[in-house]
Structures are given as C-alpha cells and as structure tokens.
Short mmCIF file of C-alpha atoms and ligand atoms in Angstrom, two decimals:
data_model
loop_
_atom_site.label_atom_id
_atom_site.label_comp_id
_atom_site.label_asym_id
_atom_site.label_seq_id
_atom_site.Cartn_x
_atom_site.Cartn_y
_atom_site.Cartn_z
CA MET I 1 32.04 6.68 23.48
CA ALA I 2 28.73 5.30 24.74
CA ASP I 3 27.02 3.05 22.18
CA ILE I 4 23.88 3.88 20.24
CA SER I 5 21.63 0.86 20.61
CA SER I 6 19.56 1.16 17.44
CA LEU I 7 17.67 3.45 15.06
CA GLY I 8 14.50 3.61 17.13
CA TYR I 9 12.17 5.76 15.02
CA LEU I 10 11.97 8.04 11.97
CA CYS I 11 9.99 11.23 11.44
CA VAL I 12 8.72 12.38 8.03
CA ALA I 13 7.05 15.67 7.09
CA SER I 14 4.41 15.36 4.39
CA ARG I 15 1.56 17.17 2.71
CA HIS I 16 -0.12 13.77 2.18
CA LEU I 17 -1.14 12.50 5.64
CA ALA I 18 -4.23 10.62 4.50
CA GLN I 19 -2.33 8.87 1.67
CA TRP I 20 0.50 7.98 4.07
CA GLU I 21 -1.98 6.43 6.52
CA ARG I 22 -3.57 4.25 3.82
CA PHE I 23 -0.17 3.32 2.37
CA ALA I 24 1.40 2.43 5.74
CA VAL I 25 -1.61 0.55 7.12
CA ASP I 26 -3.12 -1.17 4.06
CA ILE I 27 0.00 -1.77 1.95
CA LEU I 28 2.92 -2.01 4.41
CA GLY I 29 1.03 -3.54 7.37
CA MET I 30 1.72 -0.96 10.04
CA SER I 31 -1.05 0.19 12.40
CA ALA I 32 -2.24 3.73 13.04
CA GLY I 33 -1.58 4.90 16.58
CA GLN I 34 -2.28 8.23 18.21
CA ARG I 35 -2.69 11.53 16.36
CA ASP I 36 -1.36 14.56 18.21
CA GLY I 37 -3.07 17.99 18.40
CA GLY I 38 -1.18 19.17 15.28
CA GLY I 39 -2.48 16.26 13.22
CA ALA I 40 0.73 14.19 13.18
CA LEU I 41 0.21 10.47 12.81
CA ALA I 42 2.08 7.88 14.91
CA LEU I 43 2.54 4.63 13.03
CA ARG I 44 3.18 1.44 14.99
CA MET I 45 5.20 -1.62 13.96
CA ASP I 46 5.39 -3.36 17.34
CA GLU I 47 4.64 -2.64 21.01
CA TRP I 48 6.06 0.90 20.80
CA GLU I 49 3.69 3.86 20.58
CA LEU I 50 5.65 5.26 17.68
CA ARG I 51 8.10 3.86 15.12
CA LEU I 52 7.29 6.13 12.16
CA ARG I 53 5.86 9.60 12.68
CA ILE I 54 4.26 11.44 9.77
CA GLU I 55 3.74 15.12 10.58
CA PRO I 56 2.14 17.80 8.40
CA GLY I 57 4.74 19.81 6.53
CA PRO I 58 5.67 21.03 3.08
CA ASP I 59 8.93 19.09 2.64
CA ASP I 60 7.75 15.54 1.93
CA ASP I 61 11.04 14.31 3.23
CA LEU I 62 12.74 12.84 6.29
CA VAL I 63 12.86 15.32 9.16
CA ALA I 64 14.47 13.32 11.95
CA ALA I 65 16.17 10.06 12.84
CA GLY I 66 15.75 8.83 16.45
CA TRP I 67 18.70 6.94 17.95
CA GLN I 68 17.90 4.83 20.99
CA PHE I 69 20.02 4.36 24.13
CA GLU I 70 19.37 1.54 26.59
CA THR I 71 19.84 3.64 29.73
CA ALA I 72 19.57 7.30 30.73
CA GLU I 73 23.27 7.10 31.80
CA ALA I 74 24.38 5.87 28.35
CA LEU I 75 22.43 8.71 26.73
CA ARG I 76 24.01 11.35 29.00
CA ALA I 77 27.50 9.90 28.45
CA TYR I 78 26.99 9.95 24.66
CA ILE I 79 25.75 13.56 24.69
CA LEU I 80 28.84 14.62 26.66
CA ASP I 81 31.05 12.76 24.11
CA LEU I 82 29.28 14.49 21.22
CA ALA I 83 29.89 17.92 22.79
CA MET I 84 33.57 17.00 23.31
CA ARG I 85 33.77 16.15 19.57
CA GLY I 86 32.48 19.60 18.74
CA VAL I 87 28.94 18.57 17.75
CA HIS I 88 26.38 21.18 18.80
CA VAL I 89 23.75 19.31 20.83
CA THR I 90 20.49 20.76 22.20
CA SER I 91 18.08 19.44 24.83
CA GLY I 92 14.77 18.43 23.27
CA GLY I 93 12.37 20.23 25.58
CA ASP I 94 9.00 18.94 26.74
CA ALA I 95 6.97 19.36 23.56
CA LEU I 96 9.49 17.69 21.22
CA THR I 97 10.17 14.86 23.70
CA ALA I 98 6.46 14.19 24.17
CA SER I 99 5.86 14.26 20.42
CA ARG I 100 8.33 11.35 20.04
CA CYS I 101 6.73 9.37 22.87
CA VAL I 102 10.04 9.03 24.76
CA GLU I 103 11.33 9.98 28.22
CA GLN I 104 14.46 12.01 27.37
CA LEU I 105 15.69 13.51 24.09
CA PHE I 106 18.57 15.59 22.75
CA PHE I 107 19.20 16.57 19.13
CA CYS I 108 21.68 17.91 16.59
CA SER I 109 21.64 18.48 12.80
CA ASP I 110 23.70 16.79 10.08
CA PRO I 111 25.20 18.39 6.95
CA ASP I 112 22.18 17.30 4.83
CA GLY I 113 19.61 18.99 7.09
CA ILE I 114 18.44 15.83 8.88
CA ARG I 115 17.93 16.19 12.61
CA HIS I 116 19.45 13.40 14.75
CA GLU I 117 17.55 12.81 17.95
CA PHE I 118 19.11 10.78 20.77
CA PHE I 119 16.66 9.31 23.20
CA TYR I 120 16.01 7.03 26.10
CA GLY I 121 12.76 5.42 27.28
CA PRO I 122 10.29 4.77 24.44
CA ALA I 123 6.62 4.57 25.50
CA HIS I 124 4.84 1.29 24.97
CA ALA I 125 1.24 1.28 23.75
CA PRO I 126 -1.49 -0.24 25.94
CA GLN I 127 -2.89 -2.15 22.93
CA VAL I 128 -1.13 -5.20 21.44
CA PHE I 129 0.25 -4.48 17.92
CA ARG I 130 -1.86 -6.07 15.19
CA SER I 131 -1.32 -5.75 11.47
CA ASN I 132 -4.35 -6.06 9.17
CA VAL I 133 -2.28 -7.58 6.36
CA LEU I 134 0.98 -9.20 7.54
CA ARG I 135 1.27 -12.98 8.10
CA GLY I 136 4.22 -12.45 10.42
CA GLY I 137 5.44 -9.16 11.88
CA PHE I 138 8.10 -6.51 11.55
CA VAL I 139 11.68 -7.25 12.62
CA THR I 140 12.29 -4.52 15.20
CA GLY I 141 13.11 -4.96 18.90
CA ALA I 142 16.81 -4.49 19.66
CA LEU I 143 17.45 -4.01 15.90
CA GLY I 144 15.26 -0.94 15.66
CA ILE I 145 12.89 0.25 12.97
CA GLY I 146 15.11 -0.63 10.01
CA HIS I 147 17.37 1.73 8.06
CA TYR I 148 17.40 4.82 5.92
CA VAL I 149 19.72 5.93 3.12
CA SER I 150 20.53 9.60 2.68
CA ALA I 151 21.40 11.27 -0.62
CA ALA I 152 24.47 13.18 0.46
CA LYS I 153 24.98 16.71 -0.80
CA ASP I 154 28.70 16.40 0.04
CA TYR I 155 29.54 12.73 0.38
CA ASP I 156 32.83 13.12 2.29
CA LYS I 157 31.27 15.56 4.74
CA THR I 158 28.30 13.29 5.37
CA LEU I 159 30.57 10.28 5.85
CA ALA I 160 32.78 12.15 8.33
CA PHE I 161 29.81 13.39 10.35
CA HIS I 162 28.29 9.92 10.85
CA ARG I 163 31.59 8.09 11.42
CA ASP I 164 33.66 10.61 13.39
CA GLY I 165 30.82 12.72 14.86
CA LEU I 166 28.06 10.22 15.69
CA GLY I 167 30.46 7.28 16.06
CA LEU I 168 28.54 4.88 13.78
CA LYS I 169 30.61 1.87 12.63
CA VAL I 170 31.20 1.16 8.94
CA SER I 171 29.71 -2.17 7.78
CA ASP I 172 30.83 -2.08 4.15
CA ARG I 173 30.76 -0.14 0.96
CA ILE I 174 29.33 -0.58 -2.56
CA GLN I 175 30.91 1.00 -5.60
CA ALA I 176 28.99 0.07 -8.73
CA PRO I 177 27.21 1.49 -11.78
CA LEU I 178 23.55 2.20 -11.02
CA THR I 179 20.89 1.71 -13.73
CA THR I 180 18.37 4.54 -13.80
CA PRO I 181 15.63 5.45 -16.27
CA HIS I 182 18.10 8.04 -17.61
CA GLY I 183 21.00 5.59 -18.06
CA GLU I 184 23.84 4.29 -15.90
CA ILE I 185 25.40 6.51 -13.25
CA PRO I 186 28.30 5.76 -10.87
CA PHE I 187 27.13 4.73 -7.40
CA ASP I 188 29.15 4.89 -4.20
CA ALA I 189 27.48 4.07 -0.87
CA THR I 190 28.76 3.47 2.67
CA PHE I 191 26.77 1.45 5.19
CA PHE I 192 26.84 1.92 8.99
CA HIS I 193 25.69 -0.17 11.93
CA THR I 194 25.08 0.25 15.66
CA VAL I 195 26.05 -2.06 18.46
CA THR I 196 22.94 -4.30 18.25
CA GLY I 197 24.08 -5.41 14.82
CA ARG I 198 21.50 -4.78 12.12
CA HIS I 199 23.72 -4.77 9.00
CA HIS I 200 22.99 -1.08 8.53
CA SER I 201 20.75 1.39 10.29
CA PHE I 202 22.03 4.20 8.08
CA ALA I 203 23.75 4.41 4.74
CA THR I 204 24.66 7.36 2.57
CA ALA I 205 25.29 7.58 -1.14
CA ALA I 206 26.54 10.13 -3.58
CA LEU I 207 23.23 10.23 -5.46
CA PRO I 208 21.63 12.88 -7.62
CA PHE I 209 18.30 12.55 -5.78
CA PRO I 210 16.08 15.58 -5.00
CA LYS I 211 15.19 14.47 -1.45
CA ARG I 212 17.30 14.21 1.72
CA ILE I 213 16.76 10.45 1.65
CA HIS I 214 16.57 7.87 -1.11
CA HIS I 215 14.67 5.32 1.00
CA ILE I 216 13.61 3.94 4.35
CA MET I 217 13.80 0.16 4.89
CA VAL I 218 11.46 -1.93 7.06
CA GLU I 219 11.97 -5.70 7.45
CA VAL I 220 9.44 -8.48 7.95
CA SER I 221 9.90 -11.87 9.58
CA ASP I 222 8.03 -13.94 6.96
CA PHE I 223 9.45 -13.78 3.44
CA ASN I 224 5.95 -14.35 2.02
CA ASP I 225 5.02 -10.90 3.34
CA VAL I 226 7.52 -9.36 0.89
CA GLY I 227 5.74 -10.95 -2.08
CA LEU I 228 2.31 -10.22 -0.65
CA ALA I 229 3.24 -6.51 -0.10
CA TYR I 230 4.55 -6.39 -3.67
CA ASP I 231 1.23 -7.77 -4.93
CA ARG I 232 -0.68 -5.20 -2.81
CA CYS I 233 1.39 -2.40 -4.40
CA LEU I 234 0.61 -3.66 -7.90
CA ALA I 235 -3.10 -4.06 -7.11
CA ALA I 236 -3.30 -0.58 -5.58
CA GLY I 237 -1.28 1.13 -8.32
CA VAL I 238 1.57 2.06 -5.98
CA PRO I 239 4.57 2.88 -8.24
CA ILE I 240 7.49 0.44 -7.91
CA MET I 241 10.95 2.02 -8.02
CA MET I 242 12.80 -1.32 -8.10
CA GLY I 243 11.27 -4.79 -8.35
CA LEU I 244 12.08 -7.87 -6.23
CA GLY I 245 15.79 -8.51 -5.80
CA HIS I 246 18.63 -9.29 -3.42
CA HIS I 247 21.49 -7.20 -2.03
CA PRO I 248 24.85 -8.97 -1.68
CA ASN I 249 26.05 -6.99 1.34
CA ASP I 250 23.18 -7.23 3.81
CA GLY I 251 21.55 -10.26 2.19
CA MET I 252 18.18 -8.48 2.03
CA PHE I 253 15.48 -9.85 -0.27
CA SER I 254 13.32 -6.83 -1.03
CA PHE I 255 11.58 -4.46 -3.40
CA TYR I 256 11.29 -0.65 -3.42
CA ALA I 257 7.95 1.18 -3.70
CA ILE I 258 7.52 4.93 -3.96
CA THR I 259 5.90 6.45 -0.86
CA PRO I 260 3.35 9.31 -0.95
CA SER I 261 6.35 11.59 -0.22
CA GLY I 262 8.25 10.64 -3.38
CA PHE I 263 11.16 8.83 -1.73
CA ALA I 264 11.12 5.03 -1.64
CA ILE I 265 10.45 2.42 1.01
CA GLU I 266 12.41 -0.81 0.80
CA PHE I 267 10.29 -3.70 2.06
CA GLY I 268 12.51 -6.68 2.85
CA HIS I 269 13.30 -9.91 4.62
CA GLY I 270 16.46 -11.71 5.69
CA GLY I 271 18.95 -8.96 6.45
CA CYS I 272 22.13 -10.22 8.10
CA LEU I 273 23.61 -9.09 11.43
CA VAL I 274 27.07 -7.74 12.12
CA ASP I 275 29.22 -9.20 14.89
CA ASP I 276 32.03 -6.72 15.43
CA GLN I 277 34.31 -9.50 16.76
CA THR I 278 34.40 -11.32 13.42
CA TRP I 279 33.13 -8.80 10.83
CA ARG I 280 35.35 -7.85 7.90
CA VAL I 281 34.62 -4.53 6.11
CA ARG I 282 34.45 -5.20 2.36
CA THR I 283 33.75 -3.26 -0.82
CA TYR I 284 31.17 -4.73 -3.15
CA SER I 285 31.01 -4.08 -6.88
CA GLN I 286 27.27 -4.82 -7.24
CA LEU I 287 24.28 -3.10 -5.62
CA SER I 288 22.17 -6.22 -6.23
CA ASP I 289 23.28 -9.74 -7.19
CA TRP I 290 19.87 -10.32 -8.86
CA GLY I 291 16.74 -8.32 -9.52
CA HIS I 292 15.92 -4.83 -8.20
CA ALA I 293 15.38 -3.76 -11.79
CA PRO I 294 13.33 -0.64 -12.39
CA PRO I 295 10.10 -2.02 -13.93
CA ALA I 296 8.52 -0.40 -16.96
CA ALA I 297 5.69 0.91 -14.80
CA ALA I 298 8.10 2.80 -12.58
CA ILE I 299 9.82 4.35 -15.59
CA ALA I 300 6.49 5.43 -17.01
CA HIS I 301 5.56 6.99 -13.67
CA ARG I 302 8.56 9.31 -13.80
FE1 FE2 K 401 18.10 -0.30 1.81
#
C-alpha cells in the first residue's frame, strides 16, 4: 500500500467563526489566511495556504482530516488500494478540492462520521508566515499539522477502519484510569503514525465525549511558547481542560485548552518521532507521568 506522508490539514465546522479567529491568532499564534465566498476561514501555521480550516456549520466539531501524499502517483496508488480493501472512495470535485487549497483530492467517511480526505499538492501562500505571538514557530513540514484524537462510538470498529482500511501504523496504546470532574473512568487509547514519523497523527479512545473528537494537537518548536500560550489562555479567560503536563508515550510537554467549539486543543512541545526500523509497540499504564490535571477553573466551567 502506498504510504500516507502526514496529516496535512484539519477542517472544523463551527457557529463561532469570529471567536475561532481570535483564539487561533491571538492565543495559539496562527495567522489568518484567505476567507472563501462562504465565509470559511483558512488558518496558517507555516508556508501553506491552509492548515486548519474553520467553516460555518452547526456541528462545532471536526468535519474532515486531510492526509497528504508526496506525489500524484502515490495518491492514485493509495486510492486504488483503498478501493481494493472495500473502502468506498469518491473524487473530490473542483469545489471541494479548491476549498482545501490542494491540487487533487479524494475522500471517504469513517465509522464516526469524520471525512478522510486524501490529497496531493498543497498550495503555498505568497506571504511569509508570521505569528503575532510565538517566539519560535509550529512544528509542521514533513510531520504535518499535528494530531487529533477521536472519541470512538465503537472502539473496535474505529480501530479496524484506521489500521486495516487506511493502513495507519500503530505506535502504542494507553490503558489507564482517567480522572474527570465526575470521577475516574477507564481509558483505552490507541495511537497511530504515518511514514514521516510524528509519534501519532491520529489516536482514538473509548471516551464518553459528546463530540467526534476529544482534541486537536499542534506543536511548537520553542518550549517557552507552551508556557506563554498557557499564560495567554489564563489572561483571556480561555477555559483549561488539563493543565501543564507530560505524556509518557510521545514525550509531549503540553496543556489542553477548550476551543470555541467545545473540544480541546493540546498545545505542546517535544513530541518524539517513530522510526519503524527500531520502534517497539508498547502499552502504557499512565496517560501522563506528571501534570495534565484538570484545574479548578476547568471544573467550574463545566
Ligand atoms: Fe494529544
């Protein structure tokens, strides 16, 4: 099967476009790119025209995940493989392809209602990317936008779709009790990577969460930017879902803030890479080896 290079972009539908723009630009450090005729906002994190698209819609949830291929040939080979595996794939058409700022696009749907878009040829913006607030920049490039974690309706079905259907590779697994404002619940998550090696571009968990996704993660190159973003959240009254902490599996130092859509964004630094030649798949018994506690403010918010 041809290899997915990375998770190139994500697309969210929201009723809160103006709040999203302020949150993404002033708190997270992205920059606002083009708006299309329907009012959708392209958010930039690097030289690409679009890494995160926020389009008007009632869901306030993730709509689509865009998987990048390095060549048009790799994309076509992958689409043929998907069809052979029984996955129903559709050609994107001109309007959808243009809305993602890419050259070619195909898509299918997963068991949780998330559309997977497979693309080649991202457009680069004519202007250099500049953040108003970051000291460094976002870790993107070959590693992609970051990752997202879905709240699976049927965990086994979601696992099978991403592993056997999409061909993502398992990085590791966490089975641990999860502390929530309503007490401890069992937590089981599986993490998947693509060929370029970000520890995970996608993970899914058996979580009683009302949205399709629990969170999106973006990574920054300067660890100070994690603390500075945390301070900006506190100053602006952005609710924190989990405070500063560290994950033992991907080594990410991060915190989780609640986005205008109600799911979280993990803002982190220092995630490890997977080399398939030497990587050992393990099961961890802790979600975090320190921190990531739900602060009192987050509990009050709920
Ligand atoms: Fe994460």
